[in-house]
């Protein structure tokens, strides 16, 4: 009889230990999940801000006549937008935003060529592109 009650006592201690572990683990797990979600959202916002910054730099450089720097910044912008649109999951663009940005991407070759030729018209085209990109972003990013 002693051995039966001994096992019950061990099982009771094990259950109490498991309950104490879960009381500490579950809140930390929920907190970590929330932090991970916030990190994902912050990374999306950072990618969008980086794209906007690259395009803004291209506009400023083109206005100042620094066409090679503008071409590099514009190329980085187009590459970042294409990479973001090619993401299968965790993309920063909604479907509507991606649709709004397809015409922006269609202008890539033309704008890069204008910049490579040091054409002053590139600055106006980049400005229009910047406005189109900014209008496609969520209102919190404008």
Short mmCIF file of C-alpha atoms in Angstrom, two decimals:
data_model
loop_
_atom_site.label_atom_id
_atom_site.label_comp_id
_atom_site.label_asym_id
_atom_site.label_seq_id
_atom_site.Cartn_x
_atom_site.Cartn_y
_atom_site.Cartn_z
CA UNK A 1 0.00 0.00 0.00
CA UNK A 2 2.90 2.26 0.65
CA UNK A 3 4.08 2.01 -2.98
CA UNK A 4 0.63 2.94 -4.39
CA UNK A 5 0.39 6.12 -2.35
CA UNK A 6 4.04 6.93 -3.19
CA UNK A 7 3.25 6.89 -6.90
CA UNK A 8 0.22 9.06 -6.33
CA UNK A 9 2.35 11.54 -4.46
CA UNK A 10 4.98 11.58 -7.28
CA UNK A 11 2.21 12.04 -9.87
CA UNK A 12 0.72 14.87 -7.79
CA UNK A 13 4.12 16.60 -7.54
CA UNK A 14 4.71 16.13 -11.27
CA UNK A 15 1.28 17.62 -12.05
CA UNK A 16 1.96 20.57 -9.73
CA UNK A 17 5.37 21.10 -11.35
CA UNK A 18 3.81 20.97 -14.83
CA UNK A 19 1.12 23.46 -13.81
CA UNK A 20 3.77 25.83 -12.39
CA UNK A 21 5.80 25.51 -15.60
CA UNK A 22 2.77 26.27 -17.75
CA UNK A 23 1.83 29.26 -15.58
CA UNK A 24 5.23 30.75 -16.39
CA UNK A 25 5.53 29.52 -19.98
CA UNK A 26 2.16 30.47 -21.47
CA UNK A 27 2.34 34.23 -20.71
CA UNK A 28 5.92 34.39 -22.02
CA UNK A 29 4.93 32.49 -25.16
CA UNK A 30 2.02 34.85 -25.77
CA UNK A 31 4.32 37.84 -25.21
CA UNK A 32 6.91 36.44 -27.61
CA UNK A 33 4.23 35.84 -30.23
CA UNK A 34 3.05 39.45 -29.94
CA UNK A 35 6.64 40.73 -30.19
CA UNK A 36 7.19 38.59 -33.28
CA UNK A 37 4.03 40.00 -34.89
CA UNK A 38 5.12 43.55 -34.10
CA UNK A 39 8.59 42.85 -35.47
CA UNK A 40 7.09 41.59 -38.73
CA UNK A 41 4.94 44.71 -39.07
CA UNK A 42 7.91 46.96 -38.30
CA UNK A 43 10.05 45.19 -40.89
CA UNK A 44 7.33 45.70 -43.52
CA UNK A 45 7.11 49.39 -42.68
CA UNK A 46 10.90 49.66 -42.85
CA UNK A 47 10.98 48.06 -46.30
CA UNK A 48 8.32 50.52 -47.51
CA UNK A 49 10.15 53.48 -45.99
CA UNK A 50 13.42 52.34 -47.58
CA UNK A 51 11.76 52.13 -50.99
CA UNK A 52 10.25 55.57 -50.57
CA UNK A 53 13.62 56.94 -49.45
CA UNK A 54 15.42 55.47 -52.49
CA UNK A 55 12.89 57.00 -54.85
CA UNK A 56 13.00 60.33 -53.04
CA UNK A 57 16.81 60.31 -53.30
CA UNK A 58 16.54 59.63 -57.03
CA UNK A 59 14.20 62.62 -57.43
CA UNK A 60 16.52 64.96 -55.52
CA UNK A 61 19.62 63.74 -57.34
CA UNK A 62 17.96 64.11 -60.75
CA UNK A 63 16.82 67.65 -59.87
CA UNK A 64 20.41 68.50 -58.93
CA UNK A 65 21.73 67.06 -62.21
CA UNK A 66 23.45 64.10 -60.55
CA UNK A 67 22.01 61.59 -62.97
CA UNK A 68 24.29 58.65 -62.19
CA UNK A 69 23.44 58.77 -58.48
CA UNK A 70 19.77 59.18 -59.42
CA UNK A 71 20.01 56.19 -61.76
CA UNK A 72 21.49 54.01 -59.01
CA UNK A 73 18.85 55.09 -56.49
CA UNK A 74 16.04 54.55 -59.01
CA UNK A 75 17.43 51.13 -59.88
CA UNK A 76 17.57 50.22 -56.17
CA UNK A 77 13.96 51.39 -55.81
CA UNK A 78 12.71 49.31 -58.75
CA UNK A 79 14.63 46.26 -57.53
CA UNK A 80 13.20 46.62 -54.01
CA UNK A 81 9.63 46.98 -55.33
CA UNK A 82 10.03 43.95 -57.60
CA UNK A 83 11.52 41.89 -54.75
CA UNK A 84 8.66 42.89 -52.45
CA UNK A 85 6.06 42.00 -55.07
CA UNK A 86 7.74 38.62 -55.64
CA UNK A 87 7.47 37.68 -51.96
CA UNK A 88 5.04 34.84 -51.51
CA UNK A 89 4.21 35.68 -47.91
CA UNK A 90 4.80 38.55 -45.53
CA UNK A 91 4.73 41.11 -48.32
CA UNK A 92 4.38 44.76 -47.39
CA UNK A 93 1.97 45.33 -50.29
CA UNK A 94 -1.68 44.45 -50.25
CA UNK A 95 -3.16 43.10 -53.47
CA UNK A 96 -4.62 46.54 -54.27
CA UNK A 97 -1.27 48.22 -53.65
CA UNK A 98 0.51 45.69 -55.84
CA UNK A 99 -1.97 46.38 -58.64
CA UNK A 100 -1.44 50.14 -58.25
CA UNK A 101 2.33 49.65 -58.45
CA UNK A 102 2.40 47.53 -61.61
CA UNK A 103 2.29 50.65 -63.86
CA UNK A 104 5.11 52.12 -61.76
CA UNK A 105 7.28 49.08 -62.48
CA UNK A 106 6.41 49.26 -66.16
CA UNK A 107 8.25 52.59 -66.36
CA UNK A 108 11.53 51.16 -65.11
CA UNK A 109 13.43 50.82 -68.38
CA UNK A 110 12.27 54.17 -69.70
CA UNK A 111 13.28 56.07 -66.56
CA UNK A 112 16.63 54.29 -66.22
CA UNK A 113 17.36 55.14 -69.87
CA UNK A 114 16.45 58.81 -69.34
CA UNK A 115 18.79 58.94 -66.36
CA UNK A 116 21.59 57.17 -68.23
CA UNK A 117 21.28 59.79 -70.99
CA UNK A 118 21.27 62.61 -68.39
CA UNK A 119 17.94 63.80 -69.73
CA UNK A 120 16.46 66.60 -67.55
CA UNK A 121 12.98 65.20 -68.22
CA UNK A 122 13.90 62.32 -65.91
CA UNK A 123 13.44 64.56 -62.86
CA UNK A 124 9.80 65.27 -63.71
CA UNK A 125 9.14 61.60 -64.47
CA UNK A 126 10.70 60.57 -61.16
CA UNK A 127 8.59 63.15 -59.33
CA UNK A 128 5.42 61.72 -60.91
CA UNK A 129 6.62 58.24 -60.02
CA UNK A 130 7.26 59.31 -56.43
CA UNK A 131 3.73 60.68 -56.12
CA UNK A 132 2.23 57.52 -57.63
CA UNK A 133 4.23 55.36 -55.23
CA UNK A 134 3.33 57.48 -52.22
CA UNK A 135 -0.37 57.38 -53.15
CA UNK A 136 -0.24 53.59 -53.34
CA UNK A 137 1.14 53.35 -49.78
CA UNK A 138 -1.05 53.07 -46.69
CA UNK A 139 -2.05 56.46 -45.33
CA UNK A 140 0.14 55.86 -42.27
CA UNK A 141 3.24 55.86 -44.51
CA UNK A 142 2.55 59.11 -46.38
#
